[in-house]
Amino acid sequence: MNLGRSIWMLASVALLAVGVLLGVHVYRLETRLASLEASAAGAGATTPPEGQARASPVKPTGRLLRLDDEAARQLSRRLGGELGLGQERVEKLTRLLMAFHLREALASARAQGEDVSESAASYPELLQGDLKQELLELRLTEAQLAALSRETPGIEELLSRE
């Protein structure tokens, strides 16, 4: 066998081996990073049941809270279907969920000492009105209310407030 050809063959195999090892290393780093990001994002949060994505209508972005109305609409449509609500009641549920999540996010941010006056001024229509009354106007049965409470922690507490 030709010595030059053997050296090229050996160099090719060595280069292939280094490429594979580098690829495995990069893959391990990416999975580790994804794992760290997932654990940081979900610290203290419970995972939703399999097949169900937990929608969060209000997403804090720094000190400015932004309302994701499309996420709230998707959540209320899904819940409305599960609860057997008509279109008009689904719209009321959407508004209730948006207002509820916004108020909870603002209260949490205030408790952490953040200035949320700009965020509060952005959604005056959701910060007005009585959420308890709006929830009662939906006329949900006990089973429907229990299902809503499972999806939206804190709703049950809303009814117990004076």
PDB file of C-alpha atoms in Angstrom:
ATOM      1  CA  MET A   1       0.000   0.000   0.000  1.00  0.00           C
ATOM      2  CA  ASN A   2       1.185   3.490  -0.777  1.00  0.00           C
ATOM      3  CA  LEU A   3       2.467   5.385   2.306  1.00  0.00           C
ATOM      4  CA  GLY A   4       0.964   8.717   1.174  1.00  0.00           C
ATOM      5  CA  ARG A   5      -2.417   7.113   0.662  1.00  0.00           C
ATOM      6  CA  SER A   6      -2.253   5.472   4.115  1.00  0.00           C
ATOM      7  CA  ILE A   7      -1.500   8.818   5.765  1.00  0.00           C
ATOM      8  CA  TRP A   8      -4.449  10.475   3.996  1.00  0.00           C
ATOM      9  CA  MET A   9      -6.721   7.576   4.992  1.00  0.00           C
ATOM     10  CA  LEU A  10      -5.556   7.780   8.625  1.00  0.00           C
ATOM     11  CA  ALA A  11      -5.992  11.578   8.638  1.00  0.00           C
ATOM     12  CA  SER A  12      -9.519  11.224   7.223  1.00  0.00           C
ATOM     13  CA  VAL A  13     -10.500   8.676   9.873  1.00  0.00           C
ATOM     14  CA  ALA A  14      -8.981  10.839  12.624  1.00  0.00           C
ATOM     15  CA  LEU A  15     -10.825  13.903  11.323  1.00  0.00           C
ATOM     16  CA  LEU A  16     -14.087  11.938  11.205  1.00  0.00           C
ATOM     17  CA  ALA A  17     -13.561  10.727  14.785  1.00  0.00           C
ATOM     18  CA  VAL A  18     -12.863  14.276  16.005  1.00  0.00           C
ATOM     19  CA  GLY A  19     -15.992  15.515  14.198  1.00  0.00           C
ATOM     20  CA  VAL A  20     -18.160  12.849  15.832  1.00  0.00           C
ATOM     21  CA  LEU A  21     -16.727  13.574  19.283  1.00  0.00           C
ATOM     22  CA  LEU A  22     -17.238  17.293  18.769  1.00  0.00           C
ATOM     23  CA  GLY A  23     -20.824  16.703  17.626  1.00  0.00           C
ATOM     24  CA  VAL A  24     -21.574  14.564  20.697  1.00  0.00           C
ATOM     25  CA  HIS A  25     -20.056  17.218  22.940  1.00  0.00           C
ATOM     26  CA  VAL A  26     -22.118  20.005  21.353  1.00  0.00           C
ATOM     27  CA  TYR A  27     -25.268  17.870  21.633  1.00  0.00           C
ATOM     28  CA  ARG A  28     -24.607  17.268  25.353  1.00  0.00           C
ATOM     29  CA  LEU A  29     -24.030  20.982  25.919  1.00  0.00           C
ATOM     30  CA  GLU A  30     -27.263  21.894  24.127  1.00  0.00           C
ATOM     31  CA  THR A  31     -29.318  19.388  26.115  1.00  0.00           C
ATOM     32  CA  ARG A  32     -27.735  20.591  29.354  1.00  0.00           C
ATOM     33  CA  LEU A  33     -28.527  24.199  28.447  1.00  0.00           C
ATOM     34  CA  ALA A  34     -32.115  23.297  27.569  1.00  0.00           C
ATOM     35  CA  SER A  35     -32.436  21.435  30.857  1.00  0.00           C
ATOM     36  CA  LEU A  36     -31.119  24.414  32.816  1.00  0.00           C
ATOM     37  CA  GLU A  37     -33.452  26.816  30.998  1.00  0.00           C
ATOM     38  CA  ALA A  38     -36.429  24.546  31.644  1.00  0.00           C
ATOM     39  CA  SER A  39     -35.625  24.206  35.328  1.00  0.00           C
ATOM     40  CA  ALA A  40     -35.097  27.966  35.667  1.00  0.00           C
ATOM     41  CA  ALA A  41     -38.366  28.750  33.868  1.00  0.00           C
ATOM     42  CA  GLY A  42     -40.369  26.190  35.790  1.00  0.00           C
ATOM     43  CA  ALA A  43     -38.859  26.674  39.237  1.00  0.00           C
ATOM     44  CA  GLY A  44     -41.668  26.105  41.671  1.00  0.00           C
ATOM     45  CA  ALA A  45     -44.250  25.615  38.933  1.00  0.00           C
ATOM     46  CA  THR A  46     -46.214  22.437  38.556  1.00  0.00           C
ATOM     47  CA  THR A  47     -46.303  20.731  35.214  1.00  0.00           C
ATOM     48  CA  PRO A  48     -49.681  20.571  33.488  1.00  0.00           C
ATOM     49  CA  PRO A  49     -51.298  17.189  32.799  1.00  0.00           C
ATOM     50  CA  GLU A  50     -49.952  15.348  29.793  1.00  0.00           C
ATOM     51  CA  GLY A  51     -51.338  16.682  26.536  1.00  0.00           C
ATOM     52  CA  GLN A  52     -52.399  19.998  28.033  1.00  0.00           C
ATOM     53  CA  ALA A  53     -50.335  23.135  27.761  1.00  0.00           C
ATOM     54  CA  ARG A  54     -50.815  25.595  30.576  1.00  0.00           C
ATOM     55  CA  ALA A  55     -51.588  28.948  28.971  1.00  0.00           C
ATOM     56  CA  SER A  56     -50.566  32.055  30.816  1.00  0.00           C
ATOM     57  CA  PRO A  57     -52.397  35.103  29.487  1.00  0.00           C
ATOM     58  CA  VAL A  58     -50.109  37.604  31.206  1.00  0.00           C
ATOM     59  CA  LYS A  59     -46.392  37.330  30.636  1.00  0.00           C
ATOM     60  CA  PRO A  60     -44.131  39.589  32.664  1.00  0.00           C
ATOM     61  CA  THR A  61     -41.366  41.124  30.577  1.00  0.00           C
ATOM     62  CA  GLY A  62     -39.046  42.964  32.879  1.00  0.00           C
ATOM     63  CA  ARG A  63     -41.040  45.648  34.630  1.00  0.00           C
ATOM     64  CA  LEU A  64     -43.606  45.978  31.856  1.00  0.00           C
ATOM     65  CA  LEU A  65     -46.456  43.481  31.963  1.00  0.00           C
ATOM     66  CA  ARG A  66     -47.863  42.589  28.569  1.00  0.00           C
ATOM     67  CA  LEU A  67     -51.258  41.011  28.143  1.00  0.00           C
ATOM     68  CA  ASP A  68     -51.367  38.165  25.628  1.00  0.00           C
ATOM     69  CA  ASP A  69     -55.008  38.351  24.604  1.00  0.00           C
ATOM     70  CA  GLU A  70     -54.654  35.584  21.993  1.00  0.00           C
ATOM     71  CA  ALA A  71     -53.458  33.139  24.668  1.00  0.00           C
ATOM     72  CA  ALA A  72     -56.401  34.152  26.851  1.00  0.00           C
ATOM     73  CA  ARG A  73     -58.814  33.620  23.956  1.00  0.00           C
ATOM     74  CA  GLN A  74     -57.386  30.178  23.200  1.00  0.00           C
ATOM     75  CA  LEU A  75     -57.600  29.190  26.856  1.00  0.00           C
ATOM     76  CA  SER A  76     -61.174  30.425  27.223  1.00  0.00           C
ATOM     77  CA  ARG A  77     -62.245  28.696  23.974  1.00  0.00           C
ATOM     78  CA  ARG A  78     -60.766  25.426  25.199  1.00  0.00           C
ATOM     79  CA  LEU A  79     -62.301  25.854  28.645  1.00  0.00           C
ATOM     80  CA  GLY A  80     -65.607  26.986  27.147  1.00  0.00           C
ATOM     81  CA  GLY A  81     -65.711  23.795  25.087  1.00  0.00           C
ATOM     82  CA  GLU A  82     -64.872  21.643  28.101  1.00  0.00           C
ATOM     83  CA  LEU A  83     -67.416  23.430  30.274  1.00  0.00           C
ATOM     84  CA  GLY A  84     -70.124  23.479  27.601  1.00  0.00           C
ATOM     85  CA  LEU A  85     -70.448  27.272  27.479  1.00  0.00           C
ATOM     86  CA  GLY A  86     -72.075  29.200  24.645  1.00  0.00           C
ATOM     87  CA  GLN A  87     -70.197  31.808  22.594  1.00  0.00           C
ATOM     88  CA  GLU A  88     -71.431  34.778  24.647  1.00  0.00           C
ATOM     89  CA  ARG A  89     -70.347  33.148  27.907  1.00  0.00           C
ATOM     90  CA  VAL A  90     -66.973  32.215  26.354  1.00  0.00           C
ATOM     91  CA  GLU A  91     -66.394  35.905  25.569  1.00  0.00           C
ATOM     92  CA  LYS A  92     -67.268  36.820  29.156  1.00  0.00           C
ATOM     93  CA  LEU A  93     -64.911  34.093  30.354  1.00  0.00           C
ATOM     94  CA  THR A  94     -62.140  35.502  28.135  1.00  0.00           C
ATOM     95  CA  ARG A  95     -62.539  38.954  29.639  1.00  0.00           C
ATOM     96  CA  LEU A  96     -62.694  37.510  33.155  1.00  0.00           C
ATOM     97  CA  LEU A  97     -59.524  35.448  32.659  1.00  0.00           C
ATOM     98  CA  MET A  98     -57.650  38.370  31.119  1.00  0.00           C
ATOM     99  CA  ALA A  99     -58.653  40.692  33.955  1.00  0.00           C
ATOM    100  CA  PHE A 100     -57.960  38.071  36.618  1.00  0.00           C
ATOM    101  CA  HIS A 101     -54.489  37.198  35.333  1.00  0.00           C
ATOM    102  CA  LEU A 102     -53.587  40.856  34.814  1.00  0.00           C
ATOM    103  CA  ARG A 103     -54.643  41.779  38.336  1.00  0.00           C
ATOM    104  CA  GLU A 104     -52.753  38.815  39.808  1.00  0.00           C
ATOM    105  CA  ALA A 105     -49.604  39.714  37.860  1.00  0.00           C
ATOM    106  CA  LEU A 106     -49.840  43.365  38.921  1.00  0.00           C
ATOM    107  CA  ALA A 107     -50.344  42.385  42.567  1.00  0.00           C
ATOM    108  CA  SER A 108     -47.354  40.054  42.408  1.00  0.00           C
ATOM    109  CA  ALA A 109     -45.176  42.714  40.807  1.00  0.00           C
ATOM    110  CA  ARG A 110     -46.261  45.282  43.396  1.00  0.00           C
ATOM    111  CA  ALA A 111     -45.463  42.816  46.180  1.00  0.00           C
ATOM    112  CA  GLN A 112     -41.945  42.561  44.773  1.00  0.00           C
ATOM    113  CA  GLY A 113     -41.646  46.344  44.874  1.00  0.00           C
ATOM    114  CA  GLU A 114     -41.884  46.954  41.139  1.00  0.00           C
ATOM    115  CA  ASP A 115     -43.433  50.087  39.667  1.00  0.00           C
ATOM    116  CA  VAL A 116     -46.345  48.843  37.567  1.00  0.00           C
ATOM    117  CA  SER A 117     -48.136  52.136  36.988  1.00  0.00           C
ATOM    118  CA  GLU A 118     -47.389  52.052  33.230  1.00  0.00           C
ATOM    119  CA  SER A 119     -48.754  48.529  32.898  1.00  0.00           C
ATOM    120  CA  ALA A 120     -51.831  49.360  34.948  1.00  0.00           C
ATOM    121  CA  ALA A 121     -52.510  52.413  32.778  1.00  0.00           C
ATOM    122  CA  SER A 122     -52.338  50.268  29.629  1.00  0.00           C
ATOM    123  CA  TYR A 123     -55.380  48.152  30.526  1.00  0.00           C
ATOM    124  CA  PRO A 124     -57.888  50.345  32.422  1.00  0.00           C
ATOM    125  CA  GLU A 125     -60.907  48.385  31.156  1.00  0.00           C
ATOM    126  CA  LEU A 126     -59.559  45.174  32.699  1.00  0.00           C
ATOM    127  CA  LEU A 127     -58.807  46.788  36.025  1.00  0.00           C
ATOM    128  CA  GLN A 128     -62.325  48.163  36.466  1.00  0.00           C
ATOM    129  CA  GLY A 129     -65.287  46.173  37.609  1.00  0.00           C
ATOM    130  CA  ASP A 130     -65.811  43.476  40.181  1.00  0.00           C
ATOM    131  CA  LEU A 131     -64.277  40.139  39.158  1.00  0.00           C
ATOM    132  CA  LYS A 132     -66.353  38.253  41.700  1.00  0.00           C
ATOM    133  CA  GLN A 133     -69.538  39.678  40.192  1.00  0.00           C
ATOM    134  CA  GLU A 134     -68.350  38.859  36.664  1.00  0.00           C
ATOM    135  CA  LEU A 135     -67.618  35.290  37.728  1.00  0.00           C
ATOM    136  CA  LEU A 136     -71.061  34.969  39.304  1.00  0.00           C
ATOM    137  CA  GLU A 137     -72.660  36.337  36.103  1.00  0.00           C
ATOM    138  CA  LEU A 138     -71.192  33.384  34.189  1.00  0.00           C
ATOM    139  CA  ARG A 139     -73.602  31.171  36.184  1.00  0.00           C
ATOM    140  CA  LEU A 140     -71.220  28.226  36.360  1.00  0.00           C
ATOM    141  CA  THR A 141     -72.236  24.998  38.044  1.00  0.00           C
ATOM    142  CA  GLU A 142     -70.114  23.563  40.855  1.00  0.00           C
ATOM    143  CA  ALA A 143     -68.511  21.098  38.415  1.00  0.00           C
ATOM    144  CA  GLN A 144     -67.758  23.848  35.906  1.00  0.00           C
ATOM    145  CA  LEU A 145     -66.338  26.058  38.643  1.00  0.00           C
ATOM    146  CA  ALA A 146     -64.142  23.192  39.873  1.00  0.00           C
ATOM    147  CA  ALA A 147     -62.804  22.627  36.337  1.00  0.00           C
ATOM    148  CA  LEU A 148     -62.117  26.350  35.940  1.00  0.00           C
ATOM    149  CA  SER A 149     -60.375  26.416  39.326  1.00  0.00           C
ATOM    150  CA  ARG A 150     -58.091  23.567  38.283  1.00  0.00           C
ATOM    151  CA  GLU A 151     -57.044  25.514  35.197  1.00  0.00           C
ATOM    152  CA  THR A 152     -56.857  28.919  36.885  1.00  0.00           C
ATOM    153  CA  PRO A 153     -55.545  28.743  40.445  1.00  0.00           C
ATOM    154  CA  GLY A 154     -56.966  31.545  42.566  1.00  0.00           C
ATOM    155  CA  ILE A 155     -60.445  31.663  41.019  1.00  0.00           C
ATOM    156  CA  GLU A 156     -61.891  29.756  43.968  1.00  0.00           C
ATOM    157  CA  GLU A 157     -60.330  32.268  46.341  1.00  0.00           C
ATOM    158  CA  LEU A 158     -61.958  35.049  44.352  1.00  0.00           C
ATOM    159  CA  LEU A 159     -65.397  33.747  45.282  1.00  0.00           C
ATOM    160  CA  SER A 160     -64.538  33.559  48.962  1.00  0.00           C
ATOM    161  CA  ARG A 161     -63.510  37.236  49.104  1.00  0.00           C
ATOM    162  CA  GLU A 162     -65.950  39.670  50.631  1.00  0.00           C
TER     163      GLU A 162
END
